[in-house]
Short mmCIF file of C-alpha atoms in Angstrom, two decimals:
data_model
loop_
_atom_site.label_atom_id
_atom_site.label_comp_id
_atom_site.label_asym_id
_atom_site.label_seq_id
_atom_site.Cartn_x
_atom_site.Cartn_y
_atom_site.Cartn_z
CA MET Q 1 24.48 133.80 124.10
CA LYS Q 2 26.96 131.08 123.18
CA SER Q 3 26.03 127.46 123.57
CA SER Q 4 28.59 124.69 123.83
CA SER Q 5 28.41 120.96 123.42
CA SER Q 6 30.98 118.21 123.72
CA PHE Q 7 31.39 115.31 121.41
CA SER Q 8 33.98 112.64 120.76
CA LEU Q 9 36.21 113.23 117.78
CA GLU Q 10 36.00 109.54 117.13
CA SER Q 11 32.42 110.01 116.03
CA THR Q 12 33.35 112.70 113.53
CA LEU Q 13 36.05 110.69 111.79
CA PRO Q 14 35.33 108.29 108.93
CA SER Q 15 35.55 104.66 109.96
CA THR Q 16 38.00 102.31 108.31
CA GLN Q 17 35.10 100.56 106.58
CA THR Q 18 33.78 103.88 105.26
CA LEU Q 19 37.25 104.75 104.06
CA HIS Q 20 37.63 101.48 102.18
CA THR Q 21 34.23 102.05 100.59
CA LYS Q 22 35.28 105.52 99.55
CA ILE Q 23 38.55 104.37 98.02
CA ASP Q 24 36.85 101.45 96.28
CA GLY Q 25 34.41 103.98 94.93
CA ILE Q 26 37.27 106.03 93.54
CA SER Q 27 38.70 102.98 91.82
CA ALA Q 28 35.29 102.08 90.44
CA MET Q 29 34.72 105.61 89.23
CA GLU Q 30 38.09 105.53 87.53
CA SER Q 31 37.02 102.40 85.63
CA ILE Q 32 33.63 103.88 84.69
CA SER Q 33 35.31 107.04 83.41
CA ASP Q 34 37.20 104.91 80.87
CA LEU Q 35 33.84 104.30 79.14
CA GLN Q 36 32.81 107.96 79.09
CA PRO Q 37 33.74 110.70 76.59
CA ALA Q 38 36.85 112.68 77.44
CA PRO Q 39 35.99 115.72 79.54
CA THR Q 40 37.00 119.12 78.23
CA THR Q 41 37.61 120.75 81.63
CA ILE Q 42 38.87 119.65 84.99
CA VAL Q 43 36.25 117.32 86.42
CA ARG Q 44 35.93 116.54 90.10
CA SER Q 45 34.45 113.31 91.35
CA GLY Q 46 31.63 113.27 93.86
CA ASP Q 47 34.01 113.50 96.81
CA GLY Q 48 35.93 116.47 95.37
CA ASP Q 49 38.94 114.59 94.03
CA TYR Q 50 40.16 114.93 90.43
CA LEU Q 51 39.00 112.50 87.78
CA PRO Q 52 41.83 111.10 85.62
CA PRO Q 53 42.77 113.45 82.73
CA ARG Q 54 41.46 112.21 79.39
CA SER Q 55 43.23 114.68 77.10
CA PHE Q 56 46.16 117.05 76.93
CA LYS Q 57 43.82 119.92 77.78
CA ASP Q 58 42.71 118.16 80.95
CA ALA Q 59 46.35 117.62 81.97
CA LYS Q 60 47.15 121.28 81.21
CA ASN Q 61 44.20 122.50 83.27
CA ILE Q 62 45.19 120.30 86.21
CA CYS Q 63 48.75 121.58 85.91
CA PHE Q 64 47.59 125.20 85.98
CA ALA Q 65 45.23 124.55 88.88
CA GLU Q 66 47.90 122.78 90.95
CA THR Q 67 50.47 125.47 90.11
CA ALA Q 68 48.13 128.17 91.38
CA LYS Q 69 47.45 126.24 94.60
CA LEU Q 70 51.13 125.48 95.13
CA TRP Q 71 52.40 129.02 94.74
CA ALA Q 72 49.55 130.53 96.71
CA ILE Q 73 51.08 128.64 99.64
CA ALA Q 74 54.75 128.46 98.59
CA GLY Q 75 55.12 132.13 97.64
CA PRO Q 76 54.46 133.67 101.07
CA ILE Q 77 56.19 130.79 102.88
CA ALA Q 78 59.29 131.00 100.70
CA PHE Q 79 59.41 134.77 101.11
CA ASN Q 80 59.16 134.44 104.89
CA LEU Q 81 61.90 131.82 104.97
CA LEU Q 82 64.09 133.89 102.65
CA CYS Q 83 63.72 136.81 105.05
CA TYR Q 84 64.57 134.48 107.95
CA TYR Q 85 67.63 133.25 106.12
CA GLY Q 86 68.41 136.82 105.13
CA ILE Q 87 68.90 137.56 108.82
CA ASN Q 88 71.66 134.91 108.90
CA SER Q 89 73.22 136.13 105.67
CA ALA Q 90 73.12 139.78 106.68
CA THR Q 91 74.88 138.87 109.92
CA THR Q 92 77.58 137.00 107.98
CA ILE Q 93 77.99 139.84 105.47
CA PHE Q 94 78.30 142.64 108.03
CA VAL Q 95 80.62 140.77 110.39
CA GLY Q 96 82.56 139.21 107.49
CA HIS Q 97 83.90 142.61 106.47
CA LEU Q 98 85.79 142.80 109.77
CA GLY Q 99 88.25 140.20 108.42
CA ASN Q 100 88.70 136.63 107.12
CA LEU Q 101 88.94 135.20 110.66
CA GLU Q 102 85.67 136.84 111.71
CA LEU Q 103 84.01 135.71 108.45
CA SER Q 104 85.06 132.09 108.97
CA ALA Q 105 84.14 132.15 112.68
CA VAL Q 106 80.63 133.54 112.15
CA SER Q 107 80.09 131.20 109.19
CA ILE Q 108 81.09 128.21 111.31
CA SER Q 109 78.84 129.39 114.16
CA LEU Q 110 75.78 129.83 111.96
CA ASN Q 111 76.44 127.03 109.44
CA VAL Q 112 77.64 124.35 111.86
CA ILE Q 113 76.35 125.01 115.40
CA GLY Q 114 73.43 127.15 114.20
CA ASN Q 115 72.41 124.68 111.48
CA PHE Q 116 72.76 121.81 113.93
CA SER Q 117 70.14 123.34 116.22
CA PHE Q 118 68.11 124.74 113.30
CA GLY Q 119 67.86 121.30 111.69
CA PHE Q 120 66.86 119.62 114.93
CA MET Q 121 64.29 122.25 115.95
CA TYR Q 122 62.83 122.66 112.47
CA GLY Q 123 62.65 118.88 112.17
CA MET Q 124 60.78 118.55 115.47
CA ALA Q 125 58.32 121.21 114.35
CA SER Q 126 57.75 119.38 111.07
CA ALA Q 127 55.73 116.79 113.00
CA LEU Q 128 53.01 119.47 113.00
CA GLU Q 129 53.05 119.47 109.18
CA THR Q 130 51.85 115.88 109.21
CA LEU Q 131 49.43 116.12 112.15
CA CYS Q 132 48.01 119.61 111.54
CA GLY Q 133 47.91 119.23 107.75
CA GLN Q 134 46.04 115.94 107.75
CA ALA Q 135 43.75 117.00 110.63
CA PHE Q 136 42.89 120.21 108.78
CA GLY Q 137 42.14 118.27 105.61
CA ALA Q 138 39.83 115.98 107.60
CA GLY Q 139 38.01 118.96 109.15
CA GLN Q 140 39.45 118.56 112.68
CA VAL Q 141 40.48 122.23 112.89
CA GLY Q 142 39.85 122.64 116.60
CA GLN Q 143 42.63 120.23 117.49
CA LEU Q 144 45.37 122.29 115.80
CA GLY Q 145 45.82 124.62 118.75
CA VAL Q 146 46.40 121.69 121.11
CA TYR Q 147 49.05 120.27 118.78
CA LEU Q 148 50.71 123.70 118.67
CA GLN Q 149 50.91 123.98 122.46
CA ARG Q 150 52.30 120.47 122.76
CA SER Q 151 55.02 121.35 120.28
CA TRP Q 152 55.92 124.51 122.21
CA ILE Q 153 56.38 122.42 125.37
CA VAL Q 154 58.49 119.61 123.93
CA MET Q 155 60.63 121.96 121.84
CA THR Q 156 61.39 124.26 124.77
CA ILE Q 157 62.59 121.20 126.69
CA ALA Q 158 64.73 120.29 123.67
CA CYS Q 159 66.35 123.75 123.74
CA PHE Q 160 67.68 123.17 127.25
CA CYS Q 161 69.22 119.94 125.99
CA LEU Q 162 70.97 121.83 123.16
CA VAL Q 163 72.37 124.67 125.31
CA PRO Q 164 75.56 122.74 126.30
CA ILE Q 165 76.49 122.49 122.60
CA TYR Q 166 76.51 126.30 122.42
CA ILE Q 167 78.41 126.73 125.69
CA TYR Q 168 81.10 124.22 124.71
CA ALA Q 169 81.11 125.06 120.99
CA ALA Q 170 84.83 125.93 120.93
CA PRO Q 171 86.10 122.59 122.29
CA VAL Q 172 83.52 120.72 120.21
CA LEU Q 173 84.77 122.41 117.02
CA LYS Q 174 88.37 121.70 117.96
CA LEU Q 175 87.48 118.07 118.62
CA LEU Q 176 86.02 117.94 115.12
CA GLY Q 177 89.35 119.18 113.79
CA GLN Q 178 88.51 122.82 113.22
CA ASP Q 179 91.29 125.42 113.21
CA GLU Q 180 91.90 126.59 116.82
CA ASN Q 181 91.72 130.32 116.06
CA ILE Q 182 88.43 129.89 114.19
CA ALA Q 183 87.03 127.62 116.90
CA ASP Q 184 87.84 130.03 119.75
CA VAL Q 185 86.19 133.03 118.07
CA ALA Q 186 83.21 130.92 116.92
CA GLY Q 187 82.77 129.59 120.47
CA LYS Q 188 82.40 133.09 121.90
CA PHE Q 189 79.85 134.00 119.23
CA CYS Q 190 77.82 130.81 119.89
CA ILE Q 191 77.45 131.63 123.59
CA GLN Q 192 76.14 135.08 122.66
CA ILE Q 193 73.37 133.72 120.40
CA ILE Q 194 71.83 131.27 122.90
CA PRO Q 195 68.66 133.45 123.23
CA GLN Q 196 68.02 132.93 119.51
CA LEU Q 197 67.97 129.16 120.11
CA PHE Q 198 64.94 129.44 122.40
CA SER Q 199 63.08 131.63 119.91
CA MET Q 200 63.00 128.67 117.49
CA ALA Q 201 61.01 126.60 120.02
CA ILE Q 202 58.11 129.05 119.65
CA ASN Q 203 58.72 130.31 116.12
CA PHE Q 204 58.77 127.07 114.12
CA PRO Q 205 55.65 125.39 115.61
CA THR Q 206 53.73 128.65 115.14
CA GLN Q 207 54.75 128.71 111.48
CA LYS Q 208 53.62 125.11 110.96
CA PHE Q 209 50.29 125.86 112.66
CA LEU Q 210 49.62 128.69 110.20
CA GLN Q 211 50.98 126.85 107.17
CA ALA Q 212 48.71 123.83 107.70
CA GLN Q 213 45.73 126.16 107.31
CA SER Q 214 47.33 128.09 104.41
CA LYS Q 215 47.30 131.25 106.53
CA VAL Q 216 50.65 132.39 105.21
CA SER Q 217 50.30 136.01 104.10
CA PHE Q 218 51.11 137.38 107.55
CA LEU Q 219 54.29 135.27 107.69
CA SER Q 220 55.70 137.04 104.64
CA LEU Q 221 54.87 140.49 106.02
CA ILE Q 222 56.43 139.93 109.42
CA GLY Q 223 59.46 138.25 107.85
CA PHE Q 224 60.17 141.23 105.62
CA ALA Q 225 59.69 143.72 108.45
CA THR Q 226 62.06 141.74 110.70
CA LEU Q 227 64.76 141.60 108.01
CA LEU Q 228 64.68 145.37 107.59
CA ILE Q 229 64.85 145.86 111.35
CA HIS Q 230 67.75 143.42 111.59
CA ILE Q 231 69.80 145.23 108.94
CA GLY Q 232 69.17 148.50 110.79
CA PHE Q 233 70.35 146.96 114.07
CA LEU Q 234 73.48 145.58 112.41
CA TYR Q 235 74.38 148.97 110.96
CA VAL Q 236 73.87 150.81 114.24
CA PHE Q 237 75.62 148.25 116.45
CA LEU Q 238 78.54 147.59 114.09
CA LYS Q 239 79.14 150.83 112.20
CA VAL Q 240 77.92 153.42 114.70
CA LEU Q 241 78.58 151.85 118.11
CA GLY Q 242 81.52 149.69 116.99
CA TRP Q 243 80.61 146.60 119.00
CA GLY Q 244 82.47 144.25 116.62
CA MET Q 245 81.28 140.64 116.42
CA SER Q 246 79.00 141.14 119.41
CA SER Q 247 76.84 143.44 117.28
CA GLY Q 248 75.89 140.48 115.08
CA ALA Q 249 74.87 138.38 118.08
CA VAL Q 250 72.76 141.10 119.71
CA ALA Q 251 70.97 141.94 116.46
CA PHE Q 252 70.45 138.23 115.76
CA ASN Q 253 68.77 137.65 119.13
CA VAL Q 254 66.54 140.73 119.07
CA SER Q 255 65.36 140.19 115.49
CA SER Q 256 64.59 136.49 116.01
CA TRP Q 257 62.45 137.16 119.07
CA ALA Q 258 60.66 140.07 117.38
CA MET Q 259 59.58 137.77 114.55
CA THR Q 260 58.55 135.03 116.99
CA LEU Q 261 56.43 137.22 119.26
CA GLY Q 262 54.75 138.83 116.25
CA GLN Q 263 53.62 135.40 115.02
CA VAL Q 264 52.30 134.37 118.44
CA VAL Q 265 50.27 137.57 118.79
CA TYR Q 266 48.74 136.94 115.36
CA VAL Q 267 47.78 133.35 116.24
CA ILE Q 268 46.17 134.26 119.57
CA GLY Q 269 44.43 137.36 118.27
CA TRP Q 270 43.31 136.43 114.76
CA CYS Q 271 43.24 132.63 114.33
CA ARG Q 272 40.07 131.75 116.22
CA ASP Q 273 39.30 128.65 114.11
CA GLY Q 274 42.40 126.71 115.05
CA TRP Q 275 43.25 128.47 118.33
CA LYS Q 276 40.70 127.82 121.11
CA GLY Q 277 42.88 129.16 123.90
CA PHE Q 278 45.37 127.50 126.21
CA SER Q 279 44.29 123.97 127.12
CA SER Q 280 45.33 121.35 129.65
CA LEU Q 281 45.14 118.84 126.79
CA ALA Q 282 48.51 120.24 125.71
CA PHE Q 283 50.10 118.28 128.57
CA LYS Q 284 48.46 115.03 127.49
CA ASP Q 285 50.37 112.36 125.53
CA LEU Q 286 53.56 114.46 125.59
CA TRP Q 287 55.72 111.35 125.40
CA SER Q 288 54.00 110.13 122.22
CA PHE Q 289 54.20 113.60 120.74
CA LEU Q 290 57.87 113.85 121.67
CA LYS Q 291 58.64 110.55 119.93
CA LEU Q 292 56.86 111.70 116.78
CA SER Q 293 58.70 115.04 116.88
CA ILE Q 294 62.09 113.39 117.36
CA GLY Q 295 61.38 111.01 114.49
CA SER Q 296 60.66 113.97 112.23
CA ALA Q 297 63.75 115.76 113.54
CA ILE Q 298 66.03 112.84 112.72
CA MET Q 299 64.85 112.79 109.11
CA LEU Q 300 65.45 116.48 108.53
CA CYS Q 301 68.59 116.66 110.66
CA LEU Q 302 70.30 114.09 108.49
CA GLU Q 303 69.62 116.43 105.56
CA PHE Q 304 70.48 119.74 107.25
CA TRP Q 305 73.65 118.38 108.85
CA TYR Q 306 74.88 116.74 105.67
CA MET Q 307 76.13 119.90 103.97
CA MET Q 308 77.36 121.15 107.34
CA THR Q 309 79.67 118.13 107.39
CA ILE Q 310 81.56 119.59 104.42
CA LEU Q 311 82.71 122.54 106.55
CA VAL Q 312 83.80 120.26 109.39
CA ILE Q 313 85.83 117.96 107.12
CA THR Q 314 87.33 120.94 105.30
CA GLY Q 315 88.67 122.30 108.57
CA HIS Q 316 91.40 119.61 108.42
CA LEU Q 317 92.80 120.85 105.10
CA ASP Q 318 95.82 123.11 104.68
CA ASN Q 319 95.04 126.84 104.58
CA ALA Q 320 91.82 126.13 106.49
CA VAL Q 321 90.74 129.78 106.74
CA VAL Q 322 90.44 130.17 102.96
CA ALA Q 323 89.04 126.65 102.43
CA VAL Q 324 86.38 127.05 105.13
CA GLY Q 325 85.62 130.64 104.15
CA SER Q 326 85.13 129.85 100.45
CA LEU Q 327 82.93 126.85 101.20
CA SER Q 328 80.98 128.90 103.73
CA ILE Q 329 80.25 131.52 101.09
CA CYS Q 330 79.10 128.81 98.67
CA MET Q 331 76.92 127.25 101.36
CA ASN Q 332 75.46 130.67 102.08
CA VAL Q 333 74.62 131.24 98.40
CA ASN Q 334 73.23 127.71 98.16
CA GLY Q 335 71.22 128.47 101.28
CA TRP Q 336 69.33 131.24 99.50
CA GLU Q 337 68.13 128.79 96.87
CA ALA Q 338 67.62 126.06 99.47
CA ILE Q 339 65.39 128.27 101.59
CA LEU Q 340 63.25 129.01 98.54
CA PHE Q 341 62.86 125.28 97.97
CA VAL Q 342 62.19 124.70 101.65
CA GLY Q 343 59.23 127.01 101.04
CA ILE Q 344 58.15 124.77 98.17
CA ASN Q 345 58.90 121.81 100.44
CA VAL Q 346 56.45 123.14 103.03
CA ALA Q 347 53.86 123.94 100.37
CA ILE Q 348 53.87 120.45 98.86
CA SER Q 349 53.79 119.01 102.38
CA VAL Q 350 50.66 121.06 103.11
CA ARG Q 351 49.08 120.09 99.78
CA VAL Q 352 49.78 116.38 100.24
CA SER Q 353 48.72 116.24 103.90
CA ASN Q 354 45.54 118.26 103.26
CA GLU Q 355 44.54 116.12 100.26
CA LEU Q 356 45.29 112.85 102.03
CA GLY Q 357 43.30 114.01 105.05
CA SER Q 358 40.45 114.89 102.70
CA ALA Q 359 40.69 111.43 101.03
CA HIS Q 360 41.76 112.86 97.64
CA PRO Q 361 44.50 110.47 96.43
CA ARG Q 362 44.67 111.72 92.85
CA ALA Q 363 44.90 115.37 93.92
CA ALA Q 364 47.86 114.45 96.13
CA LYS Q 365 49.52 112.54 93.29
CA TYR Q 366 49.05 115.30 90.71
CA ALA Q 367 50.30 117.94 93.14
CA VAL Q 368 53.52 115.93 93.60
CA ILE Q 369 54.12 115.53 89.86
CA VAL Q 370 53.55 119.20 89.04
CA THR Q 371 55.74 120.40 91.90
CA ILE Q 372 58.69 118.14 91.03
CA VAL Q 373 58.72 119.32 87.40
CA GLU Q 374 58.49 123.00 88.26
CA ALA Q 375 61.12 122.75 91.00
CA LEU Q 376 63.57 121.05 88.61
CA LEU Q 377 63.15 123.86 86.07
CA LEU Q 378 63.81 126.46 88.76
CA GLY Q 379 66.90 124.56 89.93
CA ILE Q 380 68.33 124.55 86.40
CA LEU Q 381 67.71 128.30 86.14
CA PHE Q 382 69.50 129.08 89.43
CA GLY Q 383 72.40 126.80 88.53
CA ALA Q 384 72.86 128.68 85.25
CA VAL Q 385 72.84 132.04 87.07
CA VAL Q 386 75.63 130.83 89.38
CA MET Q 387 77.81 129.81 86.43
CA VAL Q 388 77.32 133.15 84.71
CA THR Q 389 78.20 135.15 87.85
CA LYS Q 390 80.82 132.80 89.35
CA ASP Q 391 83.62 135.41 89.37
CA ASN Q 392 81.53 138.00 91.23
CA ILE Q 393 79.51 135.98 93.76
CA ALA Q 394 81.95 136.41 96.65
CA ILE Q 395 82.36 140.19 96.36
CA ILE Q 396 79.45 140.94 98.69
CA TYR Q 397 80.94 138.63 101.35
CA THR Q 398 84.62 139.48 101.33
CA LYS Q 399 87.24 141.85 99.88
CA SER Q 400 89.89 139.10 99.76
CA LYS Q 401 90.91 138.27 96.17
CA GLU Q 402 92.17 134.88 97.27
CA MET Q 403 88.78 134.05 98.79
CA GLN Q 404 86.95 135.29 95.67
CA GLN Q 405 89.07 133.07 93.41
CA ALA Q 406 88.48 130.06 95.68
CA VAL Q 407 84.72 130.58 95.45
CA SER Q 408 84.93 130.89 91.66
CA ARG Q 409 86.63 127.48 91.47
CA LEU Q 410 83.77 125.92 93.46
CA ALA Q 411 81.00 127.51 91.36
CA PHE Q 412 80.48 124.47 89.11
CA LEU Q 413 79.84 122.20 92.10
CA LEU Q 414 77.56 124.83 93.60
CA SER Q 415 75.55 124.88 90.37
CA ILE Q 416 75.17 121.08 90.35
CA THR Q 417 74.13 121.12 94.02
CA MET Q 418 71.41 123.67 93.31
CA VAL Q 419 69.90 121.54 90.55
CA ILE Q 420 69.88 118.37 92.65
CA ASN Q 421 68.57 120.07 95.78
CA SER Q 422 65.64 121.55 93.86
CA VAL Q 423 64.14 118.07 93.47
CA GLN Q 424 65.43 116.70 96.78
CA HIS Q 425 63.60 119.33 98.85
CA VAL Q 426 60.30 118.62 97.10
CA ILE Q 427 60.61 114.91 97.76
CA SER Q 428 61.30 115.55 101.45
CA GLY Q 429 58.14 117.66 101.61
CA VAL Q 430 56.12 114.82 100.12
CA ALA Q 431 57.57 112.50 102.77
CA VAL Q 432 56.54 114.84 105.60
CA GLY Q 433 53.06 115.35 104.16
CA GLY Q 434 52.58 111.60 103.87
CA GLY Q 435 54.11 110.76 107.25
CA TRP Q 436 57.04 108.77 105.83
CA GLN Q 437 59.65 110.31 108.14
CA ALA Q 438 60.99 107.04 109.55
CA LEU Q 439 61.54 105.47 106.13
CA VAL Q 440 63.27 108.58 104.77
CA ALA Q 441 65.50 108.78 107.85
CA TYR Q 442 66.94 105.34 107.04
CA ILE Q 443 67.42 106.30 103.39
CA ASN Q 444 69.17 109.54 104.38
CA LEU Q 445 71.45 107.73 106.81
CA PHE Q 446 72.53 105.25 104.13
CA SER Q 447 72.87 107.68 101.22
CA TYR Q 448 74.49 110.55 103.06
CA TYR Q 449 76.61 109.11 105.83
CA ILE Q 450 77.41 105.56 104.71
CA VAL Q 451 77.99 106.47 101.03
CA GLY Q 452 78.40 110.24 100.57
CA VAL Q 453 80.66 111.22 103.49
CA PRO Q 454 83.24 108.42 103.03
CA ILE Q 455 83.50 109.13 99.30
CA GLY Q 456 83.93 112.85 100.00
CA PHE Q 457 86.62 112.13 102.59
CA LEU Q 458 88.54 109.89 100.19
CA LEU Q 459 88.34 112.37 97.31
CA GLY Q 460 89.32 115.26 99.56
CA TYR Q 461 92.28 113.66 101.34
CA ARG Q 462 93.51 110.95 98.96
CA THR Q 463 93.45 113.01 95.75
CA SER Q 464 94.50 116.52 94.73
CA LEU Q 465 90.86 117.68 94.57
CA LYS Q 466 90.86 118.85 98.24
CA ALA Q 467 87.70 120.90 98.98
CA GLU Q 468 86.27 120.14 95.55
CA GLY Q 469 86.67 116.40 96.18
CA ILE Q 470 84.87 116.60 99.53
CA TRP Q 471 81.97 118.40 97.93
CA LEU Q 472 81.86 116.03 94.95
CA GLY Q 473 81.50 113.04 97.26
CA MET Q 474 78.65 114.73 99.09
CA ILE Q 475 76.90 115.38 95.78
CA PHE Q 476 77.08 111.66 94.99
CA GLY Q 477 75.26 110.89 98.25
CA THR Q 478 72.55 113.44 97.48
CA VAL Q 479 72.00 112.03 93.99
CA LEU Q 480 71.64 108.51 95.43
CA GLN Q 481 69.10 109.66 98.02
CA THR Q 482 67.10 111.57 95.41
CA LEU Q 483 66.93 108.62 93.00
CA ILE Q 484 65.78 106.23 95.75
CA LEU Q 485 63.00 108.57 96.87
CA LEU Q 486 61.89 109.26 93.30
CA TYR Q 487 61.49 105.51 92.80
CA ILE Q 488 59.47 105.23 96.03
CA ILE Q 489 57.15 108.04 94.95
CA TYR Q 490 56.77 106.41 91.53
CA LYS Q 491 55.64 103.15 93.18
CA THR Q 492 53.39 104.80 95.80
CA ASN Q 493 49.77 103.65 96.04
CA TRP Q 494 48.01 106.91 96.92
CA ASN Q 495 44.79 105.15 97.89
CA LYS Q 496 46.74 103.31 100.58
CA GLU Q 497 48.26 106.62 101.72
CA VAL Q 498 44.75 107.99 102.26
CA GLU Q 499 44.01 104.98 104.47
CA HIS Q 500 47.15 105.58 106.51
CA ALA Q 501 46.32 109.30 106.89
CA LEU Q 502 42.80 108.66 108.19
CA GLU Q 503 44.04 105.97 110.55
CA ARG Q 504 46.67 108.39 111.90
CA ILE Q 505 44.02 111.04 112.55
CA GLU Q 506 41.84 108.50 114.36
CA HIS Q 507 44.80 107.39 116.48
CA TRP Q 508 45.66 110.90 117.67
CA ASN Q 509 42.09 112.07 118.22
CA ALA Q 510 40.30 108.92 119.36
CA GLU Q 511 40.24 109.69 123.10
CA GLU Q 512 40.08 113.49 123.05
CA LEU Q 513 37.07 115.78 123.28
CA ILE Q 514 36.66 119.20 121.71
CA VAL Q 515 34.25 121.85 122.94
CA ILE Q 516 32.81 123.86 120.08
CA ASP Q 517 30.50 126.83 119.90
#
């Protein structure tokens, strides 16, 4: 027979005084360790945090340990996100072979309207990375299911607010200066993929719920299965039934909902620690939760929409079909690398939030350092691959020689973007894990839209660089944002971040009760 008891979460959380004592203890221990012989293996302090490395071997062991932890989370997450992005790319590839107009229209639909909603919805869901990650690190596992349900509610409401953008996509794109033929075809496609919009309201929060607990293996399996199913649907609808562009929309909707429902079934059926069933607490403090979600969304939207702006500005150039199509292909290739680093972004967010919630400041700091270095090395590798294969990248997207040559000319900028984004995505993950969304939103607004976009516009329209100039200006904005955030991370006091994390957990859980077995 099960017995239940209720208790206030407030009583289970460390008090501010206890927290200060703990952090002071860490500082004191750090000073004492200066008088002790250098350890030969990774040494944990009494609370489970790392002691400072005293030798190269210690640093190497910490690096190996953090690498293993990072990729145990990042590997499955990145694979799942790559499969999710593969659904977009497969749709673009299949429909793109119908012609240049169809290629440009679908690319605009998915890269502009689709990324607009993707950025906003994914950003809203990222609030769970902070709340669930830090709560899980502090041992408040039972509250994760309530956070998940709250996110489902507020994000479904947000979807209804985004629907008009899909319905009126054609006039919106024309207002932004897009070619009329491209805008009309893209508008029809956007209306057809509205069901996929609502799948994100359930899909993304469910992912964050699982990621906060490092339950990520299932995500990779269902992502791969959905990608295979999607490719099969595209082949049948397009090649066998001959439905044209509509085949991409139907397959897109069905595949997205299949992945979403699979994740929900897994959470309800197999995640008993974090999921305690549907609760009326999900309807409590929705306004506060909505504000936190929107704050997170603004930070990530300013990043997701930034590269999308390139396509919008390019639509004003001469020969817009080729200019937009070539940039769309480059953005699609960049998206493959970006999705991998979004996986690393999520992993470092989980690591930082879990360690801060557990009051392990040095573990959070070392995880950040190791991840930035490894991500930069991967970015350099991918940039080199692009330069080696620049003349052949576009073949899988289009048969047009003119389009292939245009993509080849943009390959150098694509390579630079990949290197910069490798570090930028990691830094954004650190910001989400630490709860710095508001600060980063201001930095993104300044770097991207006050500096980057105007420079890109001037280089694109006042010089002979055209599309290359627009992209070059955007790169300048990204570099500025990355340097500012690197400086902030360098100056971060991780002991203070632990204080903020514990205070945040107390704030969200202070008045709520959990019934446990």
